[in-house]
XYZ file of C-alpha atoms in Angstrom:
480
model
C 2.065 23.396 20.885
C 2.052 24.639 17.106
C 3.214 28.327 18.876
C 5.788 26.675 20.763
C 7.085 24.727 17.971
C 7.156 27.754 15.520
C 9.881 29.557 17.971
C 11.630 26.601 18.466
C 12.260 26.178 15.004
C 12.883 30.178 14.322
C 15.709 29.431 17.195
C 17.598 26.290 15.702
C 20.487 27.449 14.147
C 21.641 24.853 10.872
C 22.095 26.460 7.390
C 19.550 23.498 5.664
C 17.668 24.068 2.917
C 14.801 22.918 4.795
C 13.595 22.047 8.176
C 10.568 20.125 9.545
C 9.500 19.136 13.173
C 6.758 16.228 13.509
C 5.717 15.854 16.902
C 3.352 12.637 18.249
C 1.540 12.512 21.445
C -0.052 8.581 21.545
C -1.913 7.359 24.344
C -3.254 3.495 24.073
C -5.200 1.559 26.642
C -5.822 -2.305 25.801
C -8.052 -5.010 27.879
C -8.219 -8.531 27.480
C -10.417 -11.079 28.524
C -10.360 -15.370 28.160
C -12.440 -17.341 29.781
C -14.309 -14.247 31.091
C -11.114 -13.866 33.387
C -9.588 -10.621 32.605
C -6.433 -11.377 31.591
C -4.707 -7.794 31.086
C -5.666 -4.065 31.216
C -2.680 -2.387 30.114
C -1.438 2.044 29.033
C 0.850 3.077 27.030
C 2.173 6.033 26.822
C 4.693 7.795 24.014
C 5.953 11.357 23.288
C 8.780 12.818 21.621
C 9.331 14.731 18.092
C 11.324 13.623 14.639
C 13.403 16.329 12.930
C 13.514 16.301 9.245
C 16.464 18.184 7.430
C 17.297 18.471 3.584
C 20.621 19.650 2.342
C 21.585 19.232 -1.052
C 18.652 17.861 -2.049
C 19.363 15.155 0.682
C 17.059 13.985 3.665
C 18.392 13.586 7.214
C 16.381 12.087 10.193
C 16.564 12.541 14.128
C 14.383 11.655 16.709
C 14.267 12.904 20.307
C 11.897 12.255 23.315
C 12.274 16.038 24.111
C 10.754 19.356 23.257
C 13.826 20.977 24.576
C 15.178 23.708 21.953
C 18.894 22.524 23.164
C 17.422 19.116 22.281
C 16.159 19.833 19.067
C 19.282 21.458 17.956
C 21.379 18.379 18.506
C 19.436 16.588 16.955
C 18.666 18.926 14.285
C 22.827 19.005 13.698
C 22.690 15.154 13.533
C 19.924 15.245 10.824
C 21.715 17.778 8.662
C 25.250 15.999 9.097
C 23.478 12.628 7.994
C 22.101 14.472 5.161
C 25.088 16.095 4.259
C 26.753 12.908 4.258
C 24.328 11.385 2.139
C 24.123 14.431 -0.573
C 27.120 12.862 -2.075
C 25.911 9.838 -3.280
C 22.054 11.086 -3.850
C 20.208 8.869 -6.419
C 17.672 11.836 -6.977
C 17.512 15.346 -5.696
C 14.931 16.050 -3.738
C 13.360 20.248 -4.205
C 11.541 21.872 -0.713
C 9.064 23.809 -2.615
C 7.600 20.472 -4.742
C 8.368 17.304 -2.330
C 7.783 19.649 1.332
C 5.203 22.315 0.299
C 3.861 24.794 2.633
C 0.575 23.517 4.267
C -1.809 24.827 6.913
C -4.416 23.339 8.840
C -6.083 20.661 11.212
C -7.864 17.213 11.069
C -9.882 15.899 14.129
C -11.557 12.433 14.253
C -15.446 12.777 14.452
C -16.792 10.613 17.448
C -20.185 10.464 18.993
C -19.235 9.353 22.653
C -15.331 9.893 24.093
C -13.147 7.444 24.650
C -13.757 7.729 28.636
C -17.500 7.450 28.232
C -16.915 4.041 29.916
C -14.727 3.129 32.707
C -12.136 0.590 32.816
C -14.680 -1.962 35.020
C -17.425 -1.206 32.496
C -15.258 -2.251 29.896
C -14.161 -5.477 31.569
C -17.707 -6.231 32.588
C -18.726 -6.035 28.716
C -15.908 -7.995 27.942
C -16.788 -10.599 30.424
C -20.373 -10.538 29.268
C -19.064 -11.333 25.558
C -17.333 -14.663 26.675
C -20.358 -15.769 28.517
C -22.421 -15.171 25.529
C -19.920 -16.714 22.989
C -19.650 -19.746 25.293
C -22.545 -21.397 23.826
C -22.238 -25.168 24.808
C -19.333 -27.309 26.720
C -17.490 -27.832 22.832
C -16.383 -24.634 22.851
C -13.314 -24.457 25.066
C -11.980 -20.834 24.549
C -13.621 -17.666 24.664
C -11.628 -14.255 23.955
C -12.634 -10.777 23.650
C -10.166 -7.594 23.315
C -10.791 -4.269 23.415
C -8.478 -1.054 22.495
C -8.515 2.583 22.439
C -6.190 5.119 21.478
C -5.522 8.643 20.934
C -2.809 10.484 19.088
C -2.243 13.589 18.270
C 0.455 15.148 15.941
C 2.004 18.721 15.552
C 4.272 19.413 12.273
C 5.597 22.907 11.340
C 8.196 23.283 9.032
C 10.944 26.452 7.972
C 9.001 27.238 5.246
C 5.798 27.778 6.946
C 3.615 24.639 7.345
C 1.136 24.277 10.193
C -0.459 21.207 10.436
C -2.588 20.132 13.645
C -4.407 16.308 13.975
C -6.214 14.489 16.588
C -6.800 10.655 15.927
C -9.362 8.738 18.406
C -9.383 5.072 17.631
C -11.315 1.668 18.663
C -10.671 -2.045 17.862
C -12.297 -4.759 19.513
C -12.259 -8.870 18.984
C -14.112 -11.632 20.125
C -13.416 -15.113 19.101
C -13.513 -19.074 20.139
C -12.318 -22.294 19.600
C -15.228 -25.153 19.499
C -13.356 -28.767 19.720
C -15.204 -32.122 19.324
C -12.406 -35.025 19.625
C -10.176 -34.616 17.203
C -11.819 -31.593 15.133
C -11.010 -27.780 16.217
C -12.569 -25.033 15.071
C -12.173 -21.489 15.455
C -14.577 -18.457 14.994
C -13.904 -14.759 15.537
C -15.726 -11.291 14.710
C -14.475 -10.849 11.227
C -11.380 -12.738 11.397
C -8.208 -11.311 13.626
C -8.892 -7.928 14.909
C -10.655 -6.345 12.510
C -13.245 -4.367 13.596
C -10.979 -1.293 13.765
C -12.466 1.816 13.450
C -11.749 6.180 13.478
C -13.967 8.096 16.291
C -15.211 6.916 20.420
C -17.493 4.544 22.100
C -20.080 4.809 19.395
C -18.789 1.736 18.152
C -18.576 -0.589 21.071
C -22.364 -1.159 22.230
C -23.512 -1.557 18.940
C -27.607 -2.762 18.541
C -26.770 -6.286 17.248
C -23.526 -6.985 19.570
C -25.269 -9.972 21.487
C -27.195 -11.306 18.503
C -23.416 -11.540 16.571
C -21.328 -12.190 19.850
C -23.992 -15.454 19.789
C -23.633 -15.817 16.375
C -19.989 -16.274 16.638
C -20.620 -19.507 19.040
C -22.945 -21.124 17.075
C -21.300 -20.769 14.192
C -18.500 -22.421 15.340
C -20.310 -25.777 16.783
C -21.865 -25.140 13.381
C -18.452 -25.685 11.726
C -17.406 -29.399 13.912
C -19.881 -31.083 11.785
C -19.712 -29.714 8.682
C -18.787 -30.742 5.447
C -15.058 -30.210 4.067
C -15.022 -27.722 1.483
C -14.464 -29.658 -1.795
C -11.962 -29.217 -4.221
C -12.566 -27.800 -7.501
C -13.303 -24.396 -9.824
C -16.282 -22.349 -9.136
C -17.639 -19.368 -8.371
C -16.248 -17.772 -5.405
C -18.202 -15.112 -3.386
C -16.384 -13.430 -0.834
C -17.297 -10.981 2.064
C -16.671 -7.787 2.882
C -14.527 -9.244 5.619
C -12.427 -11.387 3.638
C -11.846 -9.438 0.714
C -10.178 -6.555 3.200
C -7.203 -8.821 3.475
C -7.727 -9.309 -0.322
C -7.540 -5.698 -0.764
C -4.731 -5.664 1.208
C -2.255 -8.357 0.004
C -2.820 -8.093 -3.672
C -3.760 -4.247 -3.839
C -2.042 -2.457 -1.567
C 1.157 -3.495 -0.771
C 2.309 -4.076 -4.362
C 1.804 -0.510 -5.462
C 3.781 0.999 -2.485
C 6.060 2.950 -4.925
C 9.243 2.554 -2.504
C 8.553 -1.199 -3.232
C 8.216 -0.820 -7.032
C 11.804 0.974 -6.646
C 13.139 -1.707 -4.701
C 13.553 -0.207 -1.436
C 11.322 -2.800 -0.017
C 13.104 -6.096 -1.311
C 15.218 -6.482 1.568
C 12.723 -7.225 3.822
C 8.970 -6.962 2.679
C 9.766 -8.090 -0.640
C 8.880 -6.056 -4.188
C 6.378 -5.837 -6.539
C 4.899 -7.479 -9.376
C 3.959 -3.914 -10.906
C 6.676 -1.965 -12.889
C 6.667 1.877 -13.494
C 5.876 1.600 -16.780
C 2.371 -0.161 -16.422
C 0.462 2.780 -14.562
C -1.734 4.088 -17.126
C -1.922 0.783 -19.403
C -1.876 -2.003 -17.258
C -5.251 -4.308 -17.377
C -5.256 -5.272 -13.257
C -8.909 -6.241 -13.285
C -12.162 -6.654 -15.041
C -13.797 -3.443 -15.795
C -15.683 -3.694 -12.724
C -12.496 -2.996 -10.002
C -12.605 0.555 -8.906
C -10.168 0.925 -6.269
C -9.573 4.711 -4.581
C -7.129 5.798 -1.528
C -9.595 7.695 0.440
C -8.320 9.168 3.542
C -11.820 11.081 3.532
C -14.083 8.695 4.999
C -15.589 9.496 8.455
C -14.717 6.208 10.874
C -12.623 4.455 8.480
C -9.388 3.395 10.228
C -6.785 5.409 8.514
C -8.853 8.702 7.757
C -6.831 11.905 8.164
C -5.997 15.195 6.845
C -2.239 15.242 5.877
C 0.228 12.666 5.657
C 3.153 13.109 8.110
C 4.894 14.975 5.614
C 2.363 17.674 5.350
C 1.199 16.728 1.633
C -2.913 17.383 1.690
C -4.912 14.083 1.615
C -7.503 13.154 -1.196
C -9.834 10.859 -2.619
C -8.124 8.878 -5.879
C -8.792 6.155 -7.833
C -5.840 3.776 -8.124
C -7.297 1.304 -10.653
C -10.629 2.762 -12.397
C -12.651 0.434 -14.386
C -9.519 -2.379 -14.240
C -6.593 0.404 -15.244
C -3.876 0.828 -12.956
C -3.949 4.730 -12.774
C -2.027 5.693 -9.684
C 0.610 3.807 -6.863
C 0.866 4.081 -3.485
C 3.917 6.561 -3.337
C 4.910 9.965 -1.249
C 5.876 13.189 -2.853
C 9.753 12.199 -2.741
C 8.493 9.204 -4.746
C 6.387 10.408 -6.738
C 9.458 12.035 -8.019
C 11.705 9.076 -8.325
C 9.701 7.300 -9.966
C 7.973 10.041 -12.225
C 4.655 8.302 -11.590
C 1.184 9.944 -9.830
C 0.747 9.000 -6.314
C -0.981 10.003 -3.342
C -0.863 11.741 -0.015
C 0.625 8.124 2.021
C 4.251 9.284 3.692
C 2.996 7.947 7.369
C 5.101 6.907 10.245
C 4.174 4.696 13.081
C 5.184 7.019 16.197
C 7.733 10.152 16.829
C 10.691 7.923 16.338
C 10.210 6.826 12.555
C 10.485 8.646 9.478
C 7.699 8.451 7.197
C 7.546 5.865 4.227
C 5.022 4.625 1.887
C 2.478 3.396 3.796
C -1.765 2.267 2.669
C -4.395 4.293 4.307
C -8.226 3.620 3.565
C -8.096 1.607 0.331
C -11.513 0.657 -0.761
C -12.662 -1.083 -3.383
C -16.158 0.665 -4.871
C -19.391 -0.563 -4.643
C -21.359 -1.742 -8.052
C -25.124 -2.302 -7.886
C -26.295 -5.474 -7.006
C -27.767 -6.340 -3.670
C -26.614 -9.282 -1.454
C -29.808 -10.964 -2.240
C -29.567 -10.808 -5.865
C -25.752 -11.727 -5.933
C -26.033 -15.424 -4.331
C -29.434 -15.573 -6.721
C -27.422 -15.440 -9.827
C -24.694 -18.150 -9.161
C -25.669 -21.411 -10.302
C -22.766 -23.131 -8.573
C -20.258 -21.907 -5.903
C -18.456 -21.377 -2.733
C -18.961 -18.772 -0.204
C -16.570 -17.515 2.506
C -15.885 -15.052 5.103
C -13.562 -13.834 7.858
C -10.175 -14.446 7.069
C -7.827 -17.579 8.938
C -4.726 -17.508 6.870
C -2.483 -16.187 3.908
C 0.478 -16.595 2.381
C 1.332 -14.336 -0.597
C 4.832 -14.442 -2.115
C 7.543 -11.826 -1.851
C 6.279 -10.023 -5.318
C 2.725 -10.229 -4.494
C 1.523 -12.480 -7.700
C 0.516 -15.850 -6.009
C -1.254 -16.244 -3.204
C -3.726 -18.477 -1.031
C -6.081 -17.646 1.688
C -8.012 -19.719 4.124
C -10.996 -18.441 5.986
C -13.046 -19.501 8.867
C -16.950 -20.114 7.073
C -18.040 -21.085 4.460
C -21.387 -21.751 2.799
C -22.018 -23.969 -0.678
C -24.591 -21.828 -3.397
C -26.784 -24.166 -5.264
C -29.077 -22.736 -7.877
C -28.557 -19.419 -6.194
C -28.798 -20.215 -2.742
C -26.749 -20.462 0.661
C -27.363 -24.376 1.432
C -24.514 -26.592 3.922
C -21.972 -25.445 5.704
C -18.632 -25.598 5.060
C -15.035 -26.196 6.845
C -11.498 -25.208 6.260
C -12.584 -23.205 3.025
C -9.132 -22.327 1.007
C -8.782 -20.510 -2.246
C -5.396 -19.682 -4.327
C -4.910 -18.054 -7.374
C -2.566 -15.192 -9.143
C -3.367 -11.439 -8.815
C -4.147 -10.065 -12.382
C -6.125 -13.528 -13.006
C -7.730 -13.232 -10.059
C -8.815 -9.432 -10.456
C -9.768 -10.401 -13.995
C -12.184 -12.673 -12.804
C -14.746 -10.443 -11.070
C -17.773 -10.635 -12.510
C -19.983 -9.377 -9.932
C -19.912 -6.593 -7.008
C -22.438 -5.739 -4.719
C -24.185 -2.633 -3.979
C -23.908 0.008 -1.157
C -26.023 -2.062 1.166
C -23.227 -4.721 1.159
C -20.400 -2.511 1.785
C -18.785 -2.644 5.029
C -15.070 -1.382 6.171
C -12.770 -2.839 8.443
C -8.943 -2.296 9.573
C -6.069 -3.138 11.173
C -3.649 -1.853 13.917
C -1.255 -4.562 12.296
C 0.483 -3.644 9.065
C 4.210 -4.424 9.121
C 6.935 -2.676 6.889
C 10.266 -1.216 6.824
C 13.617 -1.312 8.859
C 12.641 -0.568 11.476
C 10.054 -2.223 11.642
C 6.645 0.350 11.240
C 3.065 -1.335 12.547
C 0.689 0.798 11.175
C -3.237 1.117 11.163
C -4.731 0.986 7.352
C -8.531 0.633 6.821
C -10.214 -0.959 3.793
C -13.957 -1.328 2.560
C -15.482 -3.320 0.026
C -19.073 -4.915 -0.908
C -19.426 -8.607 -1.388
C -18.038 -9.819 -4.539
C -18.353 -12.805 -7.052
C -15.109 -14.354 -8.884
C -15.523 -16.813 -11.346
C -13.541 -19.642 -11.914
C -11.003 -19.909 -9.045
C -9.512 -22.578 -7.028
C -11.010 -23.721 -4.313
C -9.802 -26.104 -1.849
C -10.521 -27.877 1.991
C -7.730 -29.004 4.421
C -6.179 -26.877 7.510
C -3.963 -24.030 6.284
């Protein structure tokens, strides 16, 4: 394909200053079971290229579900007119050799077993197997269990020379249930909403504890009908791996997207809380919030070797020791905004241009064990698995629900507890960690899920974190 491409764009015929040809191959199967009946086992199938053109310092964009070289010159010509168009009014000129460098080479997801290692009946027989198993007594009512895979791979050469080559193999799977007793309903899930997303194959499917958690899951939620509303008050809140990758998310992520910080955003995912002028001073956390974008990480969701502009992906620390250091921007806005950012201009599919986008965001691990964490709270709340959020348009104030909680007394896990809720700002939140577990409580998760730009982009982002103790936060009961 890279060979093919290469003459094609020797053969197109536009007098840009640059030229760029992204091609995406993306296979997805999905199956869904309720009820152990399967309920759909559906393909997709998408291929086509995006032509990227810069005249007069100027970006133009075309996509085409062709390979054609007729094809690609049309819409080649409709790039560079849009381009041309827009060179008039350009609020910063854009330079080939810094914001589209030359770049060579190939990224492959590491797997253990291919994505075919199973058939699509072994597959729905596991899945079937997972609702019987999470269908612990008559009070729970629903039983789900999902399972996707999906492989992509992407071509990009560009006028000046870049060759880039990846294959992406990816897995997600949920399982989750409702457990009703009159009037009380309560739901359960493997992490919260689709989050076991991972890079590589099958591997990840039959892990060694999937019945023990699968009946886990259904006990846990009979568990939750009698338990104990989550009271109302200021503690110490410890939150798990699974919960704080939303945290991550919401209150890390998307407000240092760089576009947002430059109001590109506001329209329709809203701005940012951060200005350009606090990377390098601004206090975001206590001293012990490490966050780094690290595309590097074998299995993590959004691993790979380039960005969909070609720029070469690496491990940095966004916030070291509580210091905003670096945002979440692309080349082109890096230069905007004359700030450091990373190797994150990703697009959803062939037919998008490539924004500022997360990729593996991970908060670092500290060295406490899980043991010794809950042992030194006196008094305190802990949850996992997310079940809600709501986060305002700047991403300062927000409040998340999740589906289990315990209380810590003296240091130790003791009742149950429903419909936990906390709320709080970002910095003050941040501020308040006080404790972080060690490696042995650091897990990663993902989702397919992460919405932004017009059009709209899905994209798949991946974050990891160890268990973690804030102090001082608002915690509430009550649906959410």
């Amino acid at each position: 394909m890279l060979s093919e491409l290469k003459k094609a764009i020797a053969q197109i015929d536009i007098p840009a200053d640059w030229l760029g040809i992204r091609v995406v191959k993306d296979t997805t199967y999905s199956r869904h079971v309720r009820d152990g009946i399967p309920q759909s086992n559906g393909k997709s199938f998408t291929k086509g290229s995006m032509l990227e053109v810069m005249v007069n310092g100027c970006i133009g964009y075309a996509a085409i579900n062709s390979l054609q070289v007729t094809d690609l010159q049309a819409a080649a010509e409709k790039a560079y007119h849009q381009a041309l168009a827009a060179s008039e009014w350009w609020v910063y000129p854009f330079d080939a050799a810094k914001e589209r460098p030359k770049v060579v080479g190939q990224y492959i997801s590491p797997f253990l077993k291919p994505l075919d290692a199973l058939s699509a009946g072994e597959i729905n027989d596991l899945l079937i197997r997972i609702c019987q198993t999470l269908k612990v007594c008559d009070r729970i009512v629903q039983t789900t269990a999902i399972a996707s895979t999906s492989e992509k791979e992407t071509w990009f050469v560009s006028s000046n020379g870049s060759e880039v080559y990846q294959k992406f193999m990816f897995f997600s799977t949920h399982y989750g249930v409702t457990a009703q007793d009159g009037a009380i309903v309560q739901q359960r899930s493997q992490n919260g909403w689709q989050a076991n997303c991972y890079q590589g194959g099958l591997e990840h499917f039959k892990e060694a504890q999937l019945w023990y958690q699968v009946q886990q899951i259904g006990e846990q939620a009979v568990e939750l009908l009698t338990a104990e509303e989550c009271p109302t008050t200021r503690t110490n809140l410890v939150l798990a791996p699974d919960q704080m990758m939303l945290q991550i998310h919401e209150s890390v992520g998307h407000p240092l997207e760089i576009d947002r910080i430059l109001g590109d955003e506001r329209n329709y995912a809203g701005g940012s809380f951060i200005n350009k002028k606090d990377f390098g001073n601004l206090v975001y956390g206590s001293p012990l919030m490490n966050i780094t974008f690290d595309p590097t990480v074998p299995n993590e969701f959004a691993s790979y070797g380039f960005d969909d502009t070609g720029a070469v992906a690496t491990r940095e620390y966004l916030i070291k020791e509580g210091i905003l250091l670096r945002g979440l921007g692309s080349l082109e806005s890096q230069a905007r905004a004359e700030v450091p950012g990373v190797a994150c201009a990703r697009a959803c599919s062939w037919n998008r241009p490539a924004i500022d986008r997360m990729a593996n965001l991970n908060l670092e691990p500290g060295e406490v064990s899980f043991e010794d964490t809950i042992a030194e709270v006196e008094h305190g709340v802990y949850m996992e698995s997310n079940r809600s959020w709501s986060i305002d348009d700047r991403r300062y104030k927000f409040q998340f629900g999740c589906e289990y909680a315990k209380l810590i007394e003296n240091g130790k896990l003791t009742k149950t507890l429903r419909n936990p809720n906390y709320r709080a700002t970002t910095p003050e939140f941040w501020q308040s960690l006080v404790k972080i577990g060690n490696y042995s409580t650091w897990q990663m998760y993902g989702t397919p899920f992460c919405g932004k730009g017009e059009p709209n982009q899905a994209i798949w982002v991946g974050h990891g974190s160890p268990i973690c103790v804030f102090a001082n936060v608002e915690v509430f009961g009550g649906g959410s």
